[in-house]
Amino acid sequence: MCGIVGAISKDRNILPILITGLKNLEYRGYDSAGIAYLRNNKVTIKKITGKVSKLESKLNKNDNSHLGIAHTRWATHGKANAINAHPHRYKHITIVHNGIIENFKELKDMLEKENYIFKSSTDSEVAAALLNYYYEKYNDIEKTIKEFMNKAIGSYAIGMIVDNDKDNLYAIKKESPLIIGISNNTIMLSSDIRAILKYTNKYYILDDYEYAKINYNNAIIKNKTGKQINKELKEYKNEDTTNSKGKYKHFMLKEIMEQKETILKTALPFIEDGINSLLIMPDLTKYKEIAIVGCGTAYHAGLVAKYLFTELTNTRCNVYLASEYRYQNNFLSKDTLTIFISQSGETADTIAAIKLVKSKGCPTLGIINVEESSMTFLVDKCLYTKAGSEIAVASTKAYTAQVTILSLLVLSHAYRNKNISKEKVLEIIDEFKNIKTLITPLLNNKEIYLAIAKDIYKEEDIFYIGRGLDYALSMEGALKLKEISYIHSESYAAGELKHGTISLIRKNTPVLCSATNERLNAKTISNLKEVLARGAKVYLITDEKIKDDNITIINIKKTSDFIKSLLVIIPYQLIAYYTAALRGTDIDKPKNLAKSVTVE
Ligand code: F6R
């Protein structure tokens, strides 16, 4: 994963550009960071374990530089420590690298035979050494880069400083995203244009096997054969994504609260003019089957859609984890539409799955939050979620935006398929229009979430159960809790507990549950009684009028199936948030995680 940034300028100090860029790239990893810059014509390197703010405090106030590269890391090869942190330097070459050099072991063996000695356990140091090897062999930077591309297998976005060429920066790209930002007398490279928006919104996107020689007033981009490429200069037009937490203690809480706007914003293009707008949704009637692919929370959004497709439109739908899907036999067919869900649009496994489906000539649809992210260029068609930038690592508003798009897609399909009357569709559209009123009381119900959090925050095992749609929601609820509170939490289909897991229920084990399906609620309640009988503490989210002194109940309004997941998930998100807050974890940047998972 990792984020890289680089800058070269005629007349400005590039250190603030690098630090601001890194801070904006921390969503790609934040276990260590480093910077290399020219000072008195020499490459100075500083590296730390921890976050970018720590690196910033290591810089001297008077330091000034016109050329540098920097990196924020999510460890893949080698522990998160200062030795393994980037930049990596080998003699004449200093690099920052995002991606994975898959054949690094073979390359390392080859270089060790040439008496190369390595200090770190990283594949990136091997990349620096390999570049140095070719540079010493050919004394020609472009040839060095081309040889590197021939030899290195895997993915890389690299920013490079060459000792004997202090007027240029170099960028090399394969599979990991890399852009070049252009401003007056200053040129930058970055994993993401949003990281350097403070300085420019004009940029080039490098494609695979392209490299660039960058000085302060131009970037010469070439392909693997050395042919210069004339790139379109793009302009990032979206709202500035430099964010503040506002009145909230954490981005996660702010983003949870924003859902009263983001759901409607996402839905609006498809509901504002009734059925006419709904029919903007792609026509799915020509497909025999729908496949949905995603990771983590995006996968969970897919599970909600599976329930809606199969129960309400009688259309076969299967949901797959991208990391499994890409390596299994998927019986791909042109009659199946494969939908890819992603907040970042950069998740490596999902990208690989898209490429797989496309390679067989089968149709693809993306449901993606970040415009102009890698996936948006790969899928045949894209529906954008309008969650805005999600900073907290744990996804909340992006999930509800995904569920919103998927629900409306299913609704349009149900209408075209004649599974539902026009009157009913209009009622559901009204429910979407009314979402703020439905959701606000749930968002404001802090006392009950805090009370539950106080009850459970010292526990080490928590179970989430449900049936049907509620089972899909329990998976997302359990994921939210575990990723930010570090409490072990698992979700189970409520009927499955007694086939093994119930042996883990002890006195006071918390069991969280939602029951919002008239047909299945009585059965779910029976399952709750079974765990209560074994001493569990039980918490229930439901739209039924249930009274039970042994169960803590959170009531939600009765709505159609298209809306209810957007309501049930709010208590789950806020219980996770307040539980983590009581445990004092780093809620926005939980340990071991990153916002964008760009390695498989
Ligand atoms: C969990 C979470 C992750 C992501 C997953 C996919 O809160 O955020 O599980 O959902 O890494 O990421 P995207 O949606 O960017 O493809």
Coordinates of C-alpha atoms and ligand atoms in Angstrom, one line a residue:
M1 CA 0.0 0.0 0.0
C2 CA 1.8 3.2 1.1
G3 CA 1.6 6.7 -0.3
I4 CA 4.4 8.5 -2.2
V5 CA 4.9 12.1 -3.0
G6 CA 7.7 14.1 -4.6
A7 CA 8.3 17.7 -5.6
I8 CA 10.8 19.8 -7.5
S9 CA 10.6 23.6 -7.6
K10 CA 12.5 26.5 -8.9
D11 CA 11.6 29.0 -6.2
R12 CA 9.8 27.4 -3.3
N13 CA 10.6 25.2 -0.4
I14 CA 9.2 21.8 -1.2
L15 CA 9.3 20.4 2.4
P16 CA 5.8 21.7 3.3
I17 CA 4.5 20.2 0.0
L18 CA 5.9 16.8 0.9
I19 CA 4.6 16.9 4.5
T20 CA 1.1 18.1 3.4
G21 CA 1.1 15.5 0.7
L22 CA 2.0 12.7 3.1
K23 CA -0.6 13.8 5.6
N24 CA -3.2 13.6 2.9
L25 CA -1.9 10.2 1.9
E26 CA -2.0 8.6 5.3
Y27 CA -5.2 6.9 4.3
R28 CA -2.9 4.5 2.4
G29 CA -0.9 3.5 5.5
Y30 CA 0.6 5.1 8.6
D31 CA 2.9 2.8 10.4
S32 CA 6.1 4.6 9.4
A33 CA 7.2 7.5 7.2
G34 CA 10.3 9.1 5.7
I35 CA 11.6 11.9 3.5
A36 CA 14.7 12.4 1.3
Y37 CA 15.6 15.9 0.1
L38 CA 18.5 17.8 -1.2
R39 CA 20.3 20.0 1.3
N40 CA 23.6 21.6 0.4
N41 CA 23.5 19.5 -2.8
K42 CA 23.4 16.3 -0.7
V43 CA 20.6 13.8 -0.2
T44 CA 19.4 14.0 3.4
I45 CA 17.2 11.2 4.6
K46 CA 14.9 11.1 7.7
K47 CA 12.8 8.2 8.7
I48 CA 10.6 7.4 11.7
T49 CA 8.2 4.7 13.0
G50 CA 4.8 6.2 13.4
K51 CA 2.7 8.8 11.8
V52 CA 3.7 11.7 9.5
S53 CA 3.3 14.3 12.3
K54 CA 6.2 12.7 14.0
L55 CA 8.3 12.9 10.8
E56 CA 7.3 16.6 10.6
S57 CA 8.6 17.3 14.0
K58 CA 12.0 15.8 13.0
L59 CA 12.6 18.4 10.3
N60 CA 14.6 21.4 11.2
K61 CA 12.6 24.6 11.1
N62 CA 15.2 26.2 8.8
D63 CA 15.5 23.4 6.4
N64 CA 14.8 24.4 2.9
S65 CA 15.0 22.3 -0.3
H66 CA 14.0 22.5 -3.9
L67 CA 13.8 18.7 -4.6
G68 CA 12.6 15.8 -2.5
I69 CA 10.6 12.6 -2.2
A70 CA 8.6 11.2 0.8
H71 CA 6.6 8.1 1.8
T72 CA 4.1 6.9 4.3
R73 CA 4.1 3.2 4.8
W74 CA 1.9 0.2 5.4
A75 CA 4.3 -2.6 6.0
T76 CA 4.3 -5.5 3.6
H77 CA 7.8 -6.9 3.6
G78 CA 9.5 -6.3 6.9
K79 CA 8.3 -4.8 10.2
A80 CA 7.2 -1.3 10.6
N81 CA 10.4 0.3 11.8
A82 CA 12.7 3.1 10.7
I83 CA 15.1 0.8 8.8
N84 CA 12.3 -0.6 6.7
A85 CA 10.7 2.8 6.2
H86 CA 11.3 4.6 2.9
P87 CA 13.1 6.3 1.3
H88 CA 15.6 3.5 0.4
R89 CA 19.0 4.5 -0.8
Y90 CA 21.5 2.4 -2.6
K91 CA 24.6 4.3 -3.5
H92 CA 23.5 6.7 -6.3
I93 CA 19.8 6.0 -6.1
T94 CA 17.2 7.0 -3.6
I95 CA 13.6 5.9 -4.0
V96 CA 10.2 5.8 -2.5
H97 CA 8.1 2.9 -3.6
N98 CA 4.4 2.0 -3.5
G99 CA 3.6 -1.6 -4.5
I100 CA 5.2 -5.0 -4.2
I101 CA 8.2 -6.3 -6.1
E102 CA 7.1 -9.9 -6.3
N103 CA 10.4 -11.4 -7.5
F104 CA 12.4 -9.5 -4.9
K105 CA 14.0 -12.7 -3.5
E106 CA 15.3 -13.7 -6.9
L107 CA 16.6 -10.2 -7.6
K108 CA 18.2 -10.0 -4.1
D109 CA 20.0 -13.3 -4.7
M110 CA 21.2 -12.0 -8.0
L111 CA 22.4 -8.7 -6.5
E112 CA 24.1 -10.4 -3.5
K113 CA 26.2 -12.3 -6.0
E114 CA 27.3 -8.9 -7.2
N115 CA 28.3 -8.0 -3.6
Y116 CA 25.3 -5.9 -2.9
I117 CA 24.6 -5.7 0.9
F118 CA 21.1 -5.0 2.2
K119 CA 20.1 -3.3 5.5
S120 CA 16.4 -3.7 5.5
S121 CA 14.0 -6.6 4.9
T122 CA 12.0 -4.8 2.2
D123 CA 11.4 -5.5 -1.4
S124 CA 11.8 -1.7 -2.0
E125 CA 15.4 -1.7 -1.0
V126 CA 16.0 -4.4 -3.6
A127 CA 14.3 -2.1 -6.1
A128 CA 16.7 0.7 -5.2
A129 CA 19.6 -1.6 -5.5
L130 CA 18.5 -3.0 -8.8
L131 CA 18.1 0.5 -10.2
N132 CA 21.6 1.3 -8.9
Y133 CA 23.0 -1.8 -10.5
Y134 CA 21.7 -0.9 -13.9
Y135 CA 22.7 2.7 -13.4
E136 CA 26.3 1.7 -12.6
K137 CA 26.3 -0.7 -15.5
Y138 CA 24.9 1.7 -18.2
N139 CA 25.5 5.2 -16.7
D140 CA 22.2 6.1 -18.4
I141 CA 19.1 6.8 -16.4
E142 CA 16.5 6.0 -19.0
K143 CA 18.2 2.7 -19.9
T144 CA 18.3 2.0 -16.2
I145 CA 14.6 2.5 -15.9
K146 CA 13.8 0.4 -18.9
E147 CA 16.0 -2.5 -17.7
F148 CA 14.3 -2.2 -14.3
M149 CA 10.9 -2.5 -15.9
N150 CA 12.0 -5.6 -17.8
K151 CA 13.4 -7.2 -14.7
A152 CA 11.1 -6.3 -11.8
I153 CA 7.8 -8.3 -11.5
G154 CA 5.0 -6.9 -9.5
S155 CA 3.6 -3.4 -8.9
Y156 CA 5.3 -0.1 -8.4
A157 CA 4.9 3.6 -8.3
I158 CA 8.3 4.9 -7.7
G159 CA 9.7 8.4 -7.1
M160 CA 13.5 8.6 -7.6
I161 CA 16.4 10.9 -7.0
V162 CA 19.6 10.2 -8.8
D163 CA 22.8 11.6 -7.1
N164 CA 24.4 12.8 -10.3
D165 CA 21.2 14.5 -11.6
K166 CA 20.1 16.9 -9.0
D167 CA 18.0 18.9 -11.5
N168 CA 15.4 16.2 -12.0
L169 CA 13.1 13.8 -10.3
Y170 CA 12.1 10.5 -11.8
A171 CA 8.8 8.7 -11.7
I172 CA 8.2 5.0 -12.7
K173 CA 4.8 3.4 -12.8
K174 CA 3.2 -0.1 -13.1
E175 CA -0.1 -1.0 -11.5
S176 CA 0.2 1.3 -8.5
P177 CA -1.4 4.7 -9.1
L178 CA 0.9 7.6 -9.9
I179 CA 0.1 11.2 -11.1
I180 CA 2.2 14.2 -11.9
G181 CA 0.9 17.5 -10.6
I182 CA 1.7 20.7 -12.5
S183 CA 1.9 24.2 -11.1
N184 CA 4.0 27.3 -11.8
N185 CA 7.7 26.5 -11.5
T186 CA 6.9 23.5 -9.3
I187 CA 6.1 20.0 -10.4
M188 CA 5.0 17.2 -8.0
L189 CA 4.4 13.5 -8.2
S190 CA 1.9 11.7 -6.0
S191 CA -0.1 8.5 -5.5
D192 CA -3.2 10.7 -5.6
I193 CA -4.0 14.2 -6.9
R194 CA -6.1 14.9 -3.8
A195 CA -2.9 14.7 -1.7
I196 CA -1.5 17.8 -3.5
L197 CA -4.7 19.8 -4.2
K198 CA -3.5 22.6 -2.0
Y199 CA -0.8 23.3 -4.7
T200 CA -2.4 22.3 -7.9
N201 CA -5.5 20.6 -9.5
K202 CA -3.8 20.1 -12.9
Y203 CA -2.2 16.7 -13.4
Y204 CA -1.1 13.9 -15.8
I205 CA -2.0 10.3 -15.0
L206 CA 0.9 7.9 -15.7
D207 CA -0.1 4.6 -17.3
D208 CA 1.5 1.2 -16.7
Y209 CA 5.1 0.9 -17.9
E210 CA 5.5 4.7 -18.3
Y211 CA 8.1 6.8 -16.7
A212 CA 8.8 10.5 -16.4
K213 CA 11.8 12.8 -16.1
I214 CA 10.6 15.8 -14.1
N215 CA 12.2 19.2 -13.6
Y216 CA 10.6 22.3 -12.2
N217 CA 9.0 23.4 -15.4
N218 CA 8.2 20.3 -17.3
A219 CA 7.6 16.5 -17.1
I220 CA 8.7 14.4 -20.1
I221 CA 6.7 11.2 -20.0
K222 CA 7.8 8.1 -22.0
N223 CA 6.7 4.6 -22.5
K224 CA 8.7 1.4 -22.1
T225 CA 10.2 1.8 -25.6
G226 CA 11.4 5.3 -24.8
K227 CA 8.8 7.0 -27.0
Q228 CA 7.6 10.3 -25.6
I229 CA 3.9 10.4 -24.9
N230 CA 1.7 13.5 -25.1
K231 CA -0.6 13.2 -22.2
E232 CA -3.8 15.0 -21.7
L233 CA -3.4 17.6 -18.9
K234 CA -6.3 16.8 -16.5
E235 CA -8.0 19.2 -14.2
Y236 CA -9.5 18.0 -10.9
K237 CA -12.7 19.8 -10.6
N238 CA -14.4 18.3 -7.5
E239 CA -14.8 20.1 -4.3
D240 CA -11.6 20.5 -2.2
T241 CA -11.3 17.4 -0.1
T242 CA -9.0 18.9 2.5
N243 CA -11.1 18.1 5.5
S244 CA -11.5 19.1 9.1
K245 CA -13.3 17.3 11.9
G246 CA -15.4 20.3 12.6
K247 CA -17.1 20.0 16.0
Y248 CA -16.4 16.3 16.2
K249 CA -13.7 14.5 18.1
H250 CA -13.2 12.0 15.3
F251 CA -13.7 11.9 11.5
M252 CA -15.6 8.6 12.0
L253 CA -18.2 10.3 14.2
K254 CA -18.5 13.2 11.7
E255 CA -18.9 10.8 8.8
I256 CA -21.5 8.8 10.7
M257 CA -23.5 12.0 11.3
E258 CA -23.0 13.1 7.6
Q259 CA -25.1 10.2 6.5
K260 CA -28.3 12.2 6.9
E261 CA -27.1 14.1 3.9
T262 CA -24.9 11.7 2.0
I263 CA -27.6 9.1 1.5
L264 CA -30.0 11.6 0.0
K265 CA -27.2 13.1 -2.1
T266 CA -26.4 9.7 -3.5
A267 CA -30.1 8.9 -4.1
L268 CA -31.2 12.2 -5.5
P269 CA -30.3 11.8 -9.2
F270 CA -32.4 8.6 -9.2
I271 CA -35.4 9.8 -7.3
E272 CA -35.8 13.5 -7.9
D273 CA -38.2 13.1 -10.8
G274 CA -40.0 9.9 -9.7
I275 CA -40.0 6.9 -12.0
N276 CA -38.3 8.9 -14.8
S277 CA -35.2 9.4 -12.7
L278 CA -35.2 5.9 -11.4
L279 CA -35.1 4.6 -15.0
I280 CA -31.7 6.3 -15.4
M281 CA -30.4 3.2 -13.6
P282 CA -28.9 0.7 -16.0
D283 CA -31.4 -1.8 -17.4
L284 CA -30.6 -5.2 -15.9
T285 CA -33.4 -7.2 -17.6
K286 CA -31.1 -8.5 -20.3
Y287 CA -28.9 -10.3 -17.7
K288 CA -29.7 -13.8 -16.4
E289 CA -27.6 -13.3 -13.3
I290 CA -25.9 -10.6 -11.2
A291 CA -22.6 -11.2 -9.6
I292 CA -21.3 -8.7 -7.0
V293 CA -17.6 -8.4 -6.0
G294 CA -15.9 -6.3 -3.3
C295 CA -13.9 -6.5 -0.2
G296 CA -14.7 -5.9 3.5
T297 CA -17.5 -3.3 3.9
A298 CA -18.1 -3.1 0.2
Y299 CA -18.7 -6.9 0.2
H300 CA -21.2 -6.5 3.0
A301 CA -23.0 -3.8 0.9
G302 CA -23.1 -6.5 -1.8
L303 CA -24.8 -8.9 0.6
V304 CA -27.6 -6.5 1.2
A305 CA -28.1 -6.3 -2.6
K306 CA -28.1 -10.0 -2.9
Y307 CA -30.9 -10.3 -0.4
L308 CA -32.9 -7.6 -2.3
F309 CA -32.3 -9.0 -5.8
T310 CA -33.2 -12.6 -4.8
E311 CA -36.1 -11.9 -2.5
L312 CA -37.7 -9.0 -4.3
T313 CA -36.9 -9.4 -8.0
N314 CA -36.4 -13.2 -8.2
T315 CA -33.1 -12.6 -10.0
R316 CA -30.2 -14.8 -9.2
C317 CA -27.4 -12.9 -7.4
N318 CA -24.2 -14.0 -5.9
V319 CA -21.7 -12.0 -3.9
Y320 CA -18.0 -12.7 -3.9
L321 CA -15.0 -11.5 -1.9
A322 CA -12.6 -10.1 -4.6
S323 CA -9.6 -11.8 -3.1
E324 CA -11.3 -15.2 -3.6
Y325 CA -13.1 -14.3 -6.9
R326 CA -9.9 -13.4 -8.7
Y327 CA -8.5 -16.9 -8.2
Q328 CA -11.5 -19.2 -8.6
N329 CA -13.6 -20.5 -11.4
N330 CA -16.4 -18.1 -11.9
F331 CA -18.2 -19.7 -14.9
L332 CA -18.1 -16.3 -16.5
S333 CA -20.7 -15.6 -19.1
K334 CA -21.9 -12.6 -21.1
D335 CA -25.4 -13.1 -19.5
T336 CA -24.0 -12.2 -16.1
L337 CA -23.4 -8.6 -15.1
T338 CA -20.7 -8.3 -12.6
I339 CA -20.9 -5.3 -10.2
F340 CA -17.8 -4.1 -8.5
I341 CA -18.2 -2.1 -5.3
S342 CA -15.5 0.1 -3.9
Q343 CA -15.1 3.3 -1.9
S344 CA -11.5 4.0 -2.9
G345 CA -11.6 2.6 -6.4
E346 CA -8.1 1.5 -5.8
T347 CA -8.4 -1.9 -4.0
A348 CA -5.9 -4.2 -5.6
D349 CA -8.1 -7.4 -5.4
T350 CA -11.1 -5.7 -6.8
I351 CA -9.1 -4.2 -9.6
A352 CA -7.7 -7.6 -10.4
A353 CA -11.2 -9.1 -10.4
I354 CA -12.4 -6.4 -12.9
K355 CA -9.5 -7.1 -15.2
L356 CA -10.4 -10.8 -15.0
V357 CA -14.0 -10.3 -16.0
K358 CA -13.0 -7.8 -18.8
S359 CA -10.5 -10.2 -20.2
K360 CA -13.3 -12.6 -20.9
G361 CA -15.4 -9.9 -22.6
C362 CA -18.1 -9.9 -19.9
P363 CA -20.0 -6.8 -18.8
T364 CA -19.0 -4.8 -15.8
L365 CA -20.6 -2.1 -13.7
G366 CA -18.8 -0.2 -10.9
I367 CA -20.3 1.4 -7.8
I368 CA -17.4 3.7 -6.8
N369 CA -17.0 6.7 -4.5
V370 CA -13.8 8.3 -5.7
E371 CA -14.1 9.8 -9.1
E372 CA -11.2 9.2 -11.5
S373 CA -9.8 6.4 -9.3
S374 CA -8.3 3.5 -11.1
M375 CA -11.5 1.3 -11.2
T376 CA -13.5 4.1 -12.8
F377 CA -11.4 3.7 -15.9
L378 CA -11.7 0.0 -16.0
V379 CA -15.4 -0.7 -15.7
D380 CA -17.8 -0.5 -18.6
K381 CA -20.1 1.8 -16.7
C382 CA -19.9 3.5 -13.3
L383 CA -22.5 4.7 -10.8
Y384 CA -21.0 7.1 -8.3
T385 CA -21.8 7.1 -4.6
K386 CA -21.8 10.6 -3.3
A387 CA -20.4 10.0 0.1
G388 CA -17.7 12.7 -0.3
S389 CA -14.3 12.0 1.0
E390 CA -14.2 9.4 3.7
I391 CA -11.2 10.0 6.0
A392 CA -11.8 7.6 8.9
V393 CA -10.4 4.2 8.0
A394 CA -13.6 2.4 9.1
S395 CA -16.1 2.9 6.4
T396 CA -19.6 4.3 7.4
K397 CA -21.0 6.9 5.0
A398 CA -19.5 5.1 2.0
Y399 CA -21.3 1.9 3.0
T400 CA -24.7 3.5 3.3
A401 CA -24.1 5.3 -0.1
Q402 CA -23.3 1.9 -1.6
V403 CA -26.4 0.4 -0.1
T404 CA -28.4 3.3 -1.4
I405 CA -27.2 2.9 -5.0
L406 CA -27.7 -0.9 -4.9
S407 CA -31.2 -0.6 -3.4
L408 CA -32.2 1.9 -6.1
L409 CA -30.7 -0.3 -8.7
V410 CA -32.7 -3.3 -7.5
L411 CA -35.8 -1.1 -7.2
S412 CA -35.5 0.0 -10.9
H413 CA -35.0 -3.7 -11.8
A414 CA -38.0 -4.7 -9.8
Y415 CA -40.1 -2.1 -11.7
R416 CA -38.8 -3.1 -15.1
N417 CA -39.3 -6.7 -14.3
K418 CA -42.9 -6.0 -13.1
N419 CA -42.2 -7.4 -9.6
I420 CA -43.6 -4.2 -8.1
S421 CA -46.4 -1.7 -8.9
K422 CA -45.8 1.9 -9.9
E423 CA -47.6 3.0 -6.7
K424 CA -45.3 1.0 -4.5
V425 CA -42.2 2.3 -6.3
L426 CA -43.4 5.9 -5.7
E427 CA -43.9 5.1 -2.0
I428 CA -40.3 3.8 -1.8
I429 CA -39.0 6.8 -3.6
D430 CA -40.8 8.9 -1.0
E431 CA -39.1 7.0 1.8
F432 CA -35.7 7.8 0.2
K433 CA -36.7 11.5 0.0
N434 CA -37.6 11.3 3.6
I435 CA -34.4 9.6 4.7
K436 CA -33.2 12.5 6.8
T437 CA -36.3 12.4 9.0
L438 CA -36.0 8.6 9.4
I439 CA -32.3 8.6 10.2
T440 CA -31.9 11.7 12.4
P441 CA -33.5 10.3 15.6
L442 CA -31.3 7.3 15.3
L443 CA -28.2 9.4 14.9
N444 CA -29.2 11.5 18.0
N445 CA -29.8 8.5 20.2
K446 CA -26.4 8.8 21.9
E447 CA -27.5 7.9 25.4
I448 CA -28.5 4.4 24.5
Y449 CA -25.4 3.7 22.4
L450 CA -23.2 5.0 25.2
A451 CA -25.0 2.9 27.8
I452 CA -24.5 -0.2 25.6
A453 CA -20.9 0.7 25.0
K454 CA -20.4 1.0 28.8
D455 CA -21.9 -2.5 29.2
I456 CA -19.7 -4.2 26.6
Y457 CA -16.4 -2.3 26.3
K458 CA -14.5 -4.5 28.6
E459 CA -15.5 -7.7 26.9
E460 CA -13.2 -9.6 24.6
D461 CA -15.8 -11.6 22.6
I462 CA -19.0 -10.2 21.1
F463 CA -21.5 -11.9 18.8
Y464 CA -23.7 -10.4 16.2
I465 CA -26.6 -12.4 14.9
G466 CA -29.5 -12.0 12.4
R467 CA -31.4 -13.7 9.7
G468 CA -31.7 -12.8 6.0
L469 CA -31.0 -9.1 5.5
D470 CA -30.3 -8.7 9.2
Y471 CA -27.5 -11.3 8.9
A472 CA -25.9 -9.2 6.2
L473 CA -26.1 -6.2 8.5
S474 CA -24.8 -8.1 11.5
M475 CA -21.6 -8.8 9.4
E476 CA -21.0 -5.1 8.9
G477 CA -21.9 -4.4 12.6
A478 CA -19.3 -6.9 13.8
L479 CA -16.6 -5.6 11.3
K480 CA -17.1 -2.0 12.5
L481 CA -16.7 -3.1 16.1
K482 CA -13.6 -5.2 15.7
E483 CA -11.7 -2.9 13.5
I484 CA -11.9 0.1 15.7
S485 CA -12.2 -1.3 19.2
Y486 CA -10.0 -4.4 18.7
I487 CA -12.6 -6.5 20.5
H488 CA -13.1 -9.9 18.9
S489 CA -16.5 -9.8 17.3
E490 CA -18.1 -12.3 15.0
S491 CA -21.4 -12.5 13.1
Y492 CA -23.5 -15.6 12.7
A493 CA -26.7 -16.5 11.0
A494 CA -29.0 -16.6 14.0
G495 CA -30.1 -20.2 13.2
E496 CA -26.5 -21.3 13.0
L497 CA -25.5 -20.6 16.6
K498 CA -26.7 -23.9 17.9
H499 CA -24.6 -25.8 15.4
G500 CA -21.4 -25.0 17.4
T501 CA -20.9 -21.4 18.3
I502 CA -23.4 -21.4 21.2
S503 CA -20.7 -23.2 23.2
L504 CA -18.9 -19.9 23.4
I505 CA -21.8 -18.1 25.1
R506 CA -21.0 -17.6 28.7
K507 CA -22.4 -15.5 31.5
N508 CA -22.5 -11.9 30.2
T509 CA -21.3 -12.6 26.7
P510 CA -22.8 -9.7 24.6
V511 CA -25.0 -10.7 21.7
L512 CA -26.2 -8.0 19.4
C513 CA -29.0 -8.7 17.0
S514 CA -31.3 -7.1 14.5
A515 CA -34.7 -8.4 13.7
T516 CA -36.6 -6.5 10.9
N517 CA -38.2 -9.3 8.9
E518 CA -41.8 -10.1 9.8
R519 CA -41.4 -13.6 8.4
L520 CA -38.3 -14.4 10.4
N521 CA -38.5 -12.3 13.5
A522 CA -40.2 -14.9 15.7
K523 CA -37.4 -17.3 14.8
T524 CA -34.7 -14.8 15.6
I525 CA -36.3 -14.0 18.9
S526 CA -36.3 -17.7 19.8
N527 CA -32.5 -17.7 19.1
L528 CA -32.1 -14.8 21.4
K529 CA -34.0 -16.7 24.1
E530 CA -31.5 -19.5 23.7
V531 CA -28.5 -17.3 24.3
L532 CA -30.3 -15.5 27.2
A533 CA -30.9 -18.9 28.8
R534 CA -27.1 -19.3 28.7
G535 CA -26.4 -16.0 30.4
A536 CA -25.8 -13.7 27.4
K537 CA -26.5 -10.0 27.6
V538 CA -28.7 -9.3 24.6
Y539 CA -29.2 -6.1 22.6
L540 CA -31.8 -5.9 19.8
I541 CA -32.5 -3.5 17.0
T542 CA -36.0 -4.0 15.7
D543 CA -39.0 -2.5 14.0
E544 CA -41.4 -4.8 15.9
K545 CA -43.1 -3.7 19.1
I546 CA -41.3 -6.1 21.4
K547 CA -41.1 -5.8 25.1
D548 CA -38.7 -7.9 27.1
D549 CA -37.1 -6.8 30.3
N550 CA -34.1 -9.0 29.7
I551 CA -33.3 -7.4 26.3
T552 CA -32.1 -3.9 25.6
I553 CA -34.1 -2.8 22.6
I554 CA -33.4 -0.1 20.1
N555 CA -36.5 0.7 18.0
I556 CA -36.4 1.7 14.4
K557 CA -39.3 2.8 12.2
K558 CA -41.0 0.2 10.0
T559 CA -40.0 0.8 6.4
S560 CA -39.8 -1.1 3.2
D561 CA -36.9 -3.5 2.7
F562 CA -35.2 -1.0 0.4
I563 CA -34.6 1.4 3.4
K564 CA -34.3 -0.7 6.5
S565 CA -30.7 -1.6 6.2
L566 CA -29.9 2.2 6.1
L567 CA -31.6 2.4 9.5
V568 CA -30.3 -0.7 11.2
I569 CA -26.7 0.0 10.5
I570 CA -26.7 3.4 12.3
P571 CA -27.0 1.9 15.9
Y572 CA -24.3 -0.7 14.9
Q573 CA -22.0 2.1 13.7
L574 CA -22.5 4.2 16.8
I575 CA -22.2 1.3 19.3
A576 CA -18.9 0.5 17.7
Y577 CA -17.8 4.1 17.8
Y578 CA -18.6 4.6 21.5
T579 CA -17.2 1.3 22.5
A580 CA -13.9 2.1 20.8
A581 CA -13.9 5.6 22.4
L582 CA -14.3 4.0 25.9
R583 CA -11.3 1.8 25.1
G584 CA -9.3 4.8 24.0
T585 CA -8.2 3.4 20.6
D586 CA -7.0 5.5 17.7
I587 CA -10.5 5.4 16.1
D588 CA -9.7 7.2 12.8
K589 CA -6.5 5.3 12.2
P590 CA -6.9 1.8 13.8
K591 CA -3.7 -0.2 14.1
N592 CA -2.6 -2.4 11.2
L593 CA -5.2 -1.0 8.8
A594 CA -5.1 1.5 5.9
K595 CA -7.9 3.2 4.1
S596 CA -6.9 2.1 0.7
V597 CA -5.7 -1.5 0.3
T598 CA -3.6 -1.4 -2.8
V599 CA -1.8 -4.7 -2.3
E600 CA -3.4 -8.1 -2.6
Ligands
F6R1 C1 -13.9 -1.4 6.7 C2 -13.4 -1.0 5.4 C3 -12.8 -2.0 4.5 C4 -13.1 -1.6 3.0 C5 -12.3 -2.5 2.1 C6 -12.6 -2.2 0.6 O1 -14.5 -0.4 7.4 O2 -13.4 0.2 5.1 O3 -13.2 -3.3 4.8 O4 -14.4 -1.6 2.8 O5 -11.0 -2.5 2.3 O6 -12.2 -1.0 0.3 P1 -12.8 -0.2 -1.0 O7 -14.3 0.0 -0.7 O8 -12.0 1.1 -1.0 O9 -12.6 -1.1 -2.1

